[in-house]
Amino acid sequence: MAKRRAAALLLMLGVFMPFALKAQDGLDQAQAYVDAVSVPLFEAARIEPELRFPIRVIEDERPVAVMLGKSEGQISTALLLLADQTEEVAAALARIIAEQQIDPRRSTGKRGYKMKMHAPGDDACAGL
């Protein structure tokens, strides 16, 4: 099962090799892909090379893109398989990078992230 997922991931990336693939080979190829896509995102976020953190590819059947603490991000193989284009993978990676850059003291409270939710008033719809 893991070999099939790895082979499917490599097909998606366009780097399928004609010999039998091991699951670890597929993860290594996926990791190289994520590393290549993340470099311009770190540059766009103006994160210095010495402050960049690893984003590891994990084998998981759930689509996951998350920051673990302040030192490591994770993206699952399921999310990579769901993505049709590199831009979709880049969006998931950008979310991880942005999550790491958020100052938790400023943006979170006891119950997590603060969000101001309110319905628009009449003045917001004026002139439409």
PDB file of N, CA and C in Angstrom, residues 1-89:
ATOM      1  N   MET A   1       0.818  -1.186   0.000  1.00  0.00           N
ATOM      2  CA  MET A   1       0.000   0.000   0.000  1.00  0.00           C
ATOM      3  C   MET A   1       0.871   1.264   0.000  1.00  0.00           C
ATOM      4  N   ALA A   2       1.896   1.276   0.842  1.00  0.00           N
ATOM      5  CA  ALA A   2       2.780   2.439   0.901  1.00  0.00           C
ATOM      6  C   ALA A   2       3.529   2.620  -0.418  1.00  0.00           C
ATOM      7  N   LYS A   3       3.907   1.501  -1.064  1.00  0.00           N
ATOM      8  CA  LYS A   3       4.617   1.594  -2.344  1.00  0.00           C
ATOM      9  C   LYS A   3       3.723   2.204  -3.420  1.00  0.00           C
ATOM     10  N   ARG A   4       2.436   1.844  -3.392  1.00  0.00           N
ATOM     11  CA  ARG A   4       1.516   2.399  -4.391  1.00  0.00           C
ATOM     12  C   ARG A   4       1.331   3.890  -4.191  1.00  0.00           C
ATOM     13  N   ARG A   5       1.205   4.319  -2.920  1.00  0.00           N
ATOM     14  CA  ARG A   5       1.058   5.751  -2.647  1.00  0.00           C
ATOM     15  C   ARG A   5       2.305   6.502  -3.080  1.00  0.00           C
ATOM     16  N   ALA A   6       3.462   5.943  -2.785  1.00  0.00           N
ATOM     17  CA  ALA A   6       4.714   6.590  -3.184  1.00  0.00           C
ATOM     18  C   ALA A   6       4.819   6.672  -4.704  1.00  0.00           C
ATOM     19  N   ALA A   7       4.442   5.601  -5.395  1.00  0.00           N
ATOM     20  CA  ALA A   7       4.483   5.605  -6.863  1.00  0.00           C
ATOM     21  C   ALA A   7       3.503   6.625  -7.428  1.00  0.00           C
ATOM     22  N   ALA A   8       2.315   6.726  -6.833  1.00  0.00           N
ATOM     23  CA  ALA A   8       1.322   7.704  -7.285  1.00  0.00           C
ATOM     24  C   ALA A   8       1.840   9.121  -7.076  1.00  0.00           C
ATOM     25  N   LEU A   9       2.511   9.350  -5.959  1.00  0.00           N
ATOM     26  CA  LEU A   9       3.074  10.663  -5.698  1.00  0.00           C
ATOM     27  C   LEU A   9       4.146  11.006  -6.732  1.00  0.00           C
ATOM     28  N   LEU A  10       4.988  10.054  -7.052  1.00  0.00           N
ATOM     29  CA  LEU A  10       6.027  10.302  -8.054  1.00  0.00           C
ATOM     30  C   LEU A  10       5.426  10.535  -9.433  1.00  0.00           C
ATOM     31  N   LEU A  11       4.353   9.816  -9.770  1.00  0.00           N
ATOM     32  CA  LEU A  11       3.679  10.065 -11.042  1.00  0.00           C
ATOM     33  C   LEU A  11       3.164  11.491 -11.092  1.00  0.00           C
ATOM     34  N   MET A  12       2.572  11.941  -9.963  1.00  0.00           N
ATOM     35  CA  MET A  12       2.060  13.300  -9.902  1.00  0.00           C
ATOM     36  C   MET A  12       3.197  14.298 -10.110  1.00  0.00           C
ATOM     37  N   LEU A  13       4.351  14.015  -9.562  1.00  0.00           N
ATOM     38  CA  LEU A  13       5.487  14.911  -9.671  1.00  0.00           C
ATOM     39  C   LEU A  13       6.214  14.778 -11.004  1.00  0.00           C
ATOM     40  N   GLY A  14       5.854  13.773 -11.787  1.00  0.00           N
ATOM     41  CA  GLY A  14       6.453  13.592 -13.092  1.00  0.00           C
ATOM     42  C   GLY A  14       7.852  13.005 -13.052  1.00  0.00           C
ATOM     43  N   VAL A  15       8.166  12.287 -11.997  1.00  0.00           N
ATOM     44  CA  VAL A  15       9.505  11.715 -11.888  1.00  0.00           C
ATOM     45  C   VAL A  15       9.441  10.209 -11.667  1.00  0.00           C
ATOM     46  N   PHE A  16       8.442   9.542 -12.235  1.00  0.00           N
ATOM     47  CA  PHE A  16       8.311   8.097 -12.059  1.00  0.00           C
ATOM     48  C   PHE A  16       9.494   7.376 -12.680  1.00  0.00           C
ATOM     49  N   MET A  17      10.013   6.420 -11.950  1.00  0.00           N
ATOM     50  CA  MET A  17      11.133   5.634 -12.446  1.00  0.00           C
ATOM     51  C   MET A  17      10.645   4.227 -12.746  1.00  0.00           C
ATOM     52  N   PRO A  18      11.145   3.604 -13.811  1.00  0.00           N
ATOM     53  CA  PRO A  18      10.605   2.329 -14.257  1.00  0.00           C
ATOM     54  C   PRO A  18      10.897   1.150 -13.337  1.00  0.00           C
ATOM     55  N   PHE A  19      11.761   1.287 -12.369  1.00  0.00           N
ATOM     56  CA  PHE A  19      12.043   0.174 -11.485  1.00  0.00           C
ATOM     57  C   PHE A  19      11.130   0.208 -10.263  1.00  0.00           C
ATOM     58  N   ALA A  20      11.066  -0.895  -9.560  1.00  0.00           N
ATOM     59  CA  ALA A  20      10.201  -0.998  -8.377  1.00  0.00           C
ATOM     60  C   ALA A  20      10.632   0.028  -7.330  1.00  0.00           C
ATOM     61  N   LEU A  21       9.638   0.717  -6.774  1.00  0.00           N
ATOM     62  CA  LEU A  21       9.936   1.775  -5.817  1.00  0.00           C
ATOM     63  C   LEU A  21       9.729   1.301  -4.390  1.00  0.00           C
ATOM     64  N   LYS A  22      10.571   1.757  -3.540  1.00  0.00           N
ATOM     65  CA  LYS A  22      10.394   1.526  -2.112  1.00  0.00           C
ATOM     66  C   LYS A  22       9.667   2.732  -1.553  1.00  0.00           C
ATOM     67  N   ALA A  23       8.922   2.539  -0.464  1.00  0.00           N
ATOM     68  CA  ALA A  23       8.175   3.640   0.134  1.00  0.00           C
ATOM     69  C   ALA A  23       9.103   4.778   0.537  1.00  0.00           C
ATOM     70  N   GLN A  24      10.256   4.466   1.051  1.00  0.00           N
ATOM     71  CA  GLN A  24      11.183   5.509   1.487  1.00  0.00           C
ATOM     72  C   GLN A  24      11.695   6.319   0.300  1.00  0.00           C
ATOM     73  N   ASP A  25      11.885   5.671  -0.844  1.00  0.00           N
ATOM     74  CA  ASP A  25      12.307   6.408  -2.039  1.00  0.00           C
ATOM     75  C   ASP A  25      11.254   7.441  -2.428  1.00  0.00           C
ATOM     76  N   GLY A  26       9.981   7.051  -2.334  1.00  0.00           N
ATOM     77  CA  GLY A  26       8.897   7.985  -2.641  1.00  0.00           C
ATOM     78  C   GLY A  26       8.867   9.151  -1.676  1.00  0.00           C
ATOM     79  N   LEU A  27       9.075   8.875  -0.403  1.00  0.00           N
ATOM     80  CA  LEU A  27       9.110   9.950   0.589  1.00  0.00           C
ATOM     81  C   LEU A  27      10.303  10.873   0.359  1.00  0.00           C
ATOM     82  N   ASP A  28      11.431  10.299  -0.020  1.00  0.00           N
ATOM     83  CA  ASP A  28      12.610  11.116  -0.303  1.00  0.00           C
ATOM     84  C   ASP A  28      12.359  12.045  -1.489  1.00  0.00           C
ATOM     85  N   GLN A  29      11.721  11.529  -2.539  1.00  0.00           N
ATOM     86  CA  GLN A  29      11.391  12.348  -3.704  1.00  0.00           C
ATOM     87  C   GLN A  29      10.393  13.446  -3.323  1.00  0.00           C
ATOM     88  N   ALA A  30       9.392  13.087  -2.511  1.00  0.00           N
ATOM     89  CA  ALA A  30       8.411  14.075  -2.062  1.00  0.00           C
ATOM     90  C   ALA A  30       9.085  15.146  -1.214  1.00  0.00           C
ATOM     91  N   GLN A  31      10.025  14.740  -0.361  1.00  0.00           N
ATOM     92  CA  GLN A  31      10.746  15.699   0.478  1.00  0.00           C
ATOM     93  C   GLN A  31      11.571  16.652  -0.382  1.00  0.00           C
ATOM     94  N   ALA A  32      12.207  16.143  -1.408  1.00  0.00           N
ATOM     95  CA  ALA A  32      12.985  16.993  -2.312  1.00  0.00           C
ATOM     96  C   ALA A  32      12.065  17.999  -3.021  1.00  0.00           C
ATOM     97  N   TYR A  33      10.887  17.548  -3.403  1.00  0.00           N
ATOM     98  CA  TYR A  33       9.897  18.425  -4.054  1.00  0.00           C
ATOM     99  C   TYR A  33       9.468  19.537  -3.100  1.00  0.00           C
ATOM    100  N   VAL A  34       9.121  19.170  -1.858  1.00  0.00           N
ATOM    101  CA  VAL A  34       8.693  20.162  -0.864  1.00  0.00           C
ATOM    102  C   VAL A  34       9.820  21.143  -0.574  1.00  0.00           C
ATOM    103  N   ASP A  35      11.036  20.648  -0.457  1.00  0.00           N
ATOM    104  CA  ASP A  35      12.178  21.532  -0.208  1.00  0.00           C
ATOM    105  C   ASP A  35      12.350  22.536  -1.336  1.00  0.00           C
ATOM    106  N   ALA A  36      12.207  22.077  -2.578  1.00  0.00           N
ATOM    107  CA  ALA A  36      12.364  22.962  -3.735  1.00  0.00           C
ATOM    108  C   ALA A  36      11.259  24.011  -3.795  1.00  0.00           C
ATOM    109  N   VAL A  37      10.035  23.623  -3.485  1.00  0.00           N
ATOM    110  CA  VAL A  37       8.913  24.563  -3.532  1.00  0.00           C
ATOM    111  C   VAL A  37       8.992  25.562  -2.382  1.00  0.00           C
ATOM    112  N   SER A  38       9.517  25.148  -1.242  1.00  0.00           N
ATOM    113  CA  SER A  38       9.528  26.024  -0.066  1.00  0.00           C
ATOM    114  C   SER A  38      10.596  27.125  -0.143  1.00  0.00           C
ATOM    115  N   VAL A  39      11.657  26.918  -0.891  1.00  0.00           N
ATOM    116  CA  VAL A  39      12.734  27.923  -0.955  1.00  0.00           C
ATOM    117  C   VAL A  39      12.221  29.297  -1.391  1.00  0.00           C
ATOM    118  N   PRO A  40      11.492  29.430  -2.519  1.00  0.00           N
ATOM    119  CA  PRO A  40      11.017  30.765  -2.895  1.00  0.00           C
ATOM    120  C   PRO A  40       9.998  31.336  -1.914  1.00  0.00           C
ATOM    121  N   LEU A  41       9.300  30.476  -1.198  1.00  0.00           N
ATOM    122  CA  LEU A  41       8.338  30.962  -0.202  1.00  0.00           C
ATOM    123  C   LEU A  41       9.054  31.579   0.994  1.00  0.00           C
ATOM    124  N   PHE A  42      10.123  30.931   1.443  1.00  0.00           N
ATOM    125  CA  PHE A  42      10.923  31.505   2.528  1.00  0.00           C
ATOM    126  C   PHE A  42      11.518  32.841   2.085  1.00  0.00           C
ATOM    127  N   GLU A  43      11.974  32.906   0.833  1.00  0.00           N
ATOM    128  CA  GLU A  43      12.549  34.151   0.321  1.00  0.00           C
ATOM    129  C   GLU A  43      11.492  35.250   0.242  1.00  0.00           C
ATOM    130  N   ALA A  44      10.288  34.901  -0.216  1.00  0.00           N
ATOM    131  CA  ALA A  44       9.207  35.878  -0.310  1.00  0.00           C
ATOM    132  C   ALA A  44       8.794  36.390   1.066  1.00  0.00           C
ATOM    133  N   ALA A  45       8.889  35.527   2.083  1.00  0.00           N
ATOM    134  CA  ALA A  45       8.549  35.921   3.447  1.00  0.00           C
ATOM    135  C   ALA A  45       9.702  36.654   4.128  1.00  0.00           C
ATOM    136  N   ARG A  46      10.817  36.821   3.405  1.00  0.00           N
ATOM    137  CA  ARG A  46      12.019  37.499   3.906  1.00  0.00           C
ATOM    138  C   ARG A  46      12.560  36.842   5.174  1.00  0.00           C
ATOM    139  N   ILE A  47      12.588  35.516   5.159  1.00  0.00           N
ATOM    140  CA  ILE A  47      13.151  34.755   6.270  1.00  0.00           C
ATOM    141  C   ILE A  47      14.587  34.404   5.898  1.00  0.00           C
ATOM    142  N   GLU A  48      15.506  34.847   6.708  1.00  0.00           N
ATOM    143  CA  GLU A  48      16.921  34.609   6.453  1.00  0.00           C
ATOM    144  C   GLU A  48      17.220  33.112   6.452  1.00  0.00           C
ATOM    145  N   PRO A  49      18.180  32.663   5.648  1.00  0.00           N
ATOM    146  CA  PRO A  49      18.489  31.227   5.568  1.00  0.00           C
ATOM    147  C   PRO A  49      18.768  30.569   6.923  1.00  0.00           C
ATOM    148  N   GLU A  50      19.432  31.283   7.818  1.00  0.00           N
ATOM    149  CA  GLU A  50      19.733  30.684   9.117  1.00  0.00           C
ATOM    150  C   GLU A  50      18.505  30.575  10.027  1.00  0.00           C
ATOM    151  N   LEU A  51      17.420  31.273   9.698  1.00  0.00           N
ATOM    152  CA  LEU A  51      16.193  31.216  10.496  1.00  0.00           C
ATOM    153  C   LEU A  51      15.138  30.287   9.898  1.00  0.00           C
ATOM    154  N   ARG A  52      15.432  29.701   8.763  1.00  0.00           N
ATOM    155  CA  ARG A  52      14.479  28.796   8.117  1.00  0.00           C
ATOM    156  C   ARG A  52      14.408  27.485   8.878  1.00  0.00           C
ATOM    157  N   PHE A  53      13.278  26.842   8.800  1.00  0.00           N
ATOM    158  CA  PHE A  53      13.025  25.607   9.539  1.00  0.00           C
ATOM    159  C   PHE A  53      12.645  24.507   8.555  1.00  0.00           C
ATOM    160  N   PRO A  54      12.841  23.258   8.951  1.00  0.00           N
ATOM    161  CA  PRO A  54      12.476  22.170   8.039  1.00  0.00           C
ATOM    162  C   PRO A  54      10.966  21.951   7.977  1.00  0.00           C
ATOM    163  N   ILE A  55      10.506  21.591   6.806  1.00  0.00           N
ATOM    164  CA  ILE A  55       9.114  21.161   6.621  1.00  0.00           C
ATOM    165  C   ILE A  55       9.199  19.715   6.147  1.00  0.00           C
ATOM    166  N   ARG A  56       8.889  18.793   7.044  1.00  0.00           N
ATOM    167  CA  ARG A  56       9.037  17.363   6.761  1.00  0.00           C
ATOM    168  C   ARG A  56       7.787  16.805   6.098  1.00  0.00           C
ATOM    169  N   VAL A  57       7.996  15.885   5.170  1.00  0.00           N
ATOM    170  CA  VAL A  57       6.897  15.134   4.561  1.00  0.00           C
ATOM    171  C   VAL A  57       6.681  13.893   5.412  1.00  0.00           C
ATOM    172  N   ILE A  58       5.440  13.709   5.860  1.00  0.00           N
ATOM    173  CA  ILE A  58       5.097  12.540   6.661  1.00  0.00           C
ATOM    174  C   ILE A  58       4.094  11.698   5.898  1.00  0.00           C
ATOM    175  N   GLU A  59       4.156  10.406   6.083  1.00  0.00           N
ATOM    176  CA  GLU A  59       3.182   9.516   5.443  1.00  0.00           C
ATOM    177  C   GLU A  59       1.948   9.478   6.327  1.00  0.00           C
ATOM    178  N   ASP A  60       0.854   9.995   5.802  1.00  0.00           N
ATOM    179  CA  ASP A  60      -0.402  10.053   6.546  1.00  0.00           C
ATOM    180  C   ASP A  60      -1.533  10.076   5.530  1.00  0.00           C
ATOM    181  N   GLU A  61      -2.625   9.413   5.860  1.00  0.00           N
ATOM    182  CA  GLU A  61      -3.769   9.378   4.955  1.00  0.00           C
ATOM    183  C   GLU A  61      -4.670  10.594   5.111  1.00  0.00           C
ATOM    184  N   ARG A  62      -4.394  11.428   6.105  1.00  0.00           N
ATOM    185  CA  ARG A  62      -5.151  12.662   6.305  1.00  0.00           C
ATOM    186  C   ARG A  62      -4.385  13.822   5.682  1.00  0.00           C
ATOM    187  N   PRO A  63      -5.071  14.735   5.000  1.00  0.00           N
ATOM    188  CA  PRO A  63      -4.366  15.908   4.458  1.00  0.00           C
ATOM    189  C   PRO A  63      -3.997  16.869   5.591  1.00  0.00           C
ATOM    190  N   VAL A  64      -2.722  16.967   5.897  1.00  0.00           N
ATOM    191  CA  VAL A  64      -2.248  17.760   7.028  1.00  0.00           C
ATOM    192  C   VAL A  64      -1.128  18.682   6.571  1.00  0.00           C
ATOM    193  N   ALA A  65      -1.214  19.934   6.965  1.00  0.00           N
ATOM    194  CA  ALA A  65      -0.130  20.906   6.800  1.00  0.00           C
ATOM    195  C   ALA A  65      -0.125  21.731   8.070  1.00  0.00           C
ATOM    196  N   VAL A  66       0.873  21.501   8.930  1.00  0.00           N
ATOM    197  CA  VAL A  66       0.840  22.102  10.261  1.00  0.00           C
ATOM    198  C   VAL A  66       2.244  22.452  10.732  1.00  0.00           C
ATOM    199  N   MET A  67       2.305  23.424  11.603  1.00  0.00           N
ATOM    200  CA  MET A  67       3.553  23.814  12.252  1.00  0.00           C
ATOM    201  C   MET A  67       3.592  23.153  13.616  1.00  0.00           C
ATOM    202  N   LEU A  68       4.711  22.508  13.941  1.00  0.00           N
ATOM    203  CA  LEU A  68       4.885  21.892  15.247  1.00  0.00           C
ATOM    204  C   LEU A  68       5.804  22.782  16.067  1.00  0.00           C
ATOM    205  N   GLY A  69       5.239  23.457  17.038  1.00  0.00           N
ATOM    206  CA  GLY A  69       6.043  24.388  17.824  1.00  0.00           C
ATOM    207  C   GLY A  69       6.546  25.515  16.945  1.00  0.00           C
ATOM    208  N   LYS A  70       7.790  25.925  17.139  1.00  0.00           N
ATOM    209  CA  LYS A  70       8.391  26.980  16.325  1.00  0.00           C
ATOM    210  C   LYS A  70       9.546  26.456  15.484  1.00  0.00           C
ATOM    211  N   SER A  71       9.764  25.114  15.524  1.00  0.00           N
ATOM    212  CA  SER A  71      10.984  24.613  14.903  1.00  0.00           C
ATOM    213  C   SER A  71      10.783  23.654  13.738  1.00  0.00           C
ATOM    214  N   GLU A  72       9.569  23.183  13.488  1.00  0.00           N
ATOM    215  CA  GLU A  72       9.378  22.212  12.408  1.00  0.00           C
ATOM    216  C   GLU A  72       7.947  22.246  11.884  1.00  0.00           C
ATOM    217  N   GLY A  73       7.832  22.160  10.566  1.00  0.00           N
ATOM    218  CA  GLY A  73       6.531  22.023   9.931  1.00  0.00           C
ATOM    219  C   GLY A  73       6.376  20.619   9.383  1.00  0.00           C
ATOM    220  N   GLN A  74       5.133  20.218   9.156  1.00  0.00           N
ATOM    221  CA  GLN A  74       4.864  18.908   8.567  1.00  0.00           C
ATOM    222  C   GLN A  74       3.785  19.038   7.512  1.00  0.00           C
ATOM    223  N   ILE A  75       3.962  18.284   6.437  1.00  0.00           N
ATOM    224  CA  ILE A  75       2.959  18.193   5.387  1.00  0.00           C
ATOM    225  C   ILE A  75       2.809  16.715   5.042  1.00  0.00           C
ATOM    226  N   SER A  76       1.585  16.266   4.870  1.00  0.00           N
ATOM    227  CA  SER A  76       1.351  14.835   4.664  1.00  0.00           C
ATOM    228  C   SER A  76       1.350  14.464   3.185  1.00  0.00           C
ATOM    229  N   THR A  77       1.618  13.186   2.948  1.00  0.00           N
ATOM    230  CA  THR A  77       1.583  12.679   1.589  1.00  0.00           C
ATOM    231  C   THR A  77       0.171  12.776   1.009  1.00  0.00           C
ATOM    232  N   ALA A  78      -0.846  12.634   1.859  1.00  0.00           N
ATOM    233  CA  ALA A  78      -2.229  12.745   1.378  1.00  0.00           C
ATOM    234  C   ALA A  78      -2.498  14.128   0.803  1.00  0.00           C
ATOM    235  N   LEU A  79      -1.984  15.157   1.439  1.00  0.00           N
ATOM    236  CA  LEU A  79      -2.175  16.508   0.929  1.00  0.00           C
ATOM    237  C   LEU A  79      -1.451  16.683  -0.401  1.00  0.00           C
ATOM    238  N   LEU A  80      -0.258  16.127  -0.499  1.00  0.00           N
ATOM    239  CA  LEU A  80       0.478  16.219  -1.766  1.00  0.00           C
ATOM    240  C   LEU A  80      -0.257  15.494  -2.885  1.00  0.00           C
ATOM    241  N   LEU A  81      -0.886  14.373  -2.562  1.00  0.00           N
ATOM    242  CA  LEU A  81      -1.631  13.625  -3.577  1.00  0.00           C
ATOM    243  C   LEU A  81      -2.914  14.336  -3.988  1.00  0.00           C
ATOM    244  N   LEU A  82      -3.510  15.101  -3.069  1.00  0.00           N
ATOM    245  CA  LEU A  82      -4.733  15.841  -3.390  1.00  0.00           C
ATOM    246  C   LEU A  82      -4.462  17.049  -4.279  1.00  0.00           C
ATOM    247  N   ALA A  83      -3.275  17.590  -4.183  1.00  0.00           N
ATOM    248  CA  ALA A  83      -2.940  18.796  -4.937  1.00  0.00           C
ATOM    249  C   ALA A  83      -2.810  18.474  -6.421  1.00  0.00           C
ATOM    250  N   ASP A  84      -3.490  19.266  -7.234  1.00  0.00           N
ATOM    251  CA  ASP A  84      -3.414  19.089  -8.687  1.00  0.00           C
ATOM    252  C   ASP A  84      -2.268  19.880  -9.300  1.00  0.00           C
ATOM    253  N   GLN A  85      -1.873  20.957  -8.626  1.00  0.00           N
ATOM    254  CA  GLN A  85      -0.845  21.838  -9.177  1.00  0.00           C
ATOM    255  C   GLN A  85       0.160  22.205  -8.093  1.00  0.00           C
ATOM    256  N   THR A  86       1.325  22.618  -8.526  1.00  0.00           N
ATOM    257  CA  THR A  86       2.362  23.045  -7.591  1.00  0.00           C
ATOM    258  C   THR A  86       1.890  24.233  -6.764  1.00  0.00           C
ATOM    259  N   GLU A  87       1.057  25.092  -7.337  1.00  0.00           N
ATOM    260  CA  GLU A  87       0.558  26.260  -6.612  1.00  0.00           C
ATOM    261  C   GLU A  87      -0.243  25.849  -5.381  1.00  0.00           C
ATOM    262  N   GLU A  88      -0.962  24.737  -5.462  1.00  0.00           N
ATOM    263  CA  GLU A  88      -1.731  24.260  -4.307  1.00  0.00           C
ATOM    264  C   GLU A  88      -0.801  23.780  -3.199  1.00  0.00           C
ATOM    265  N   VAL A  89       0.269  23.117  -3.560  1.00  0.00           N
ATOM    266  CA  VAL A  89       1.265  22.700  -2.561  1.00  0.00           C
ATOM    267  C   VAL A  89       1.916  23.943  -1.964  1.00  0.00           C
TER     268      VAL A  89
END
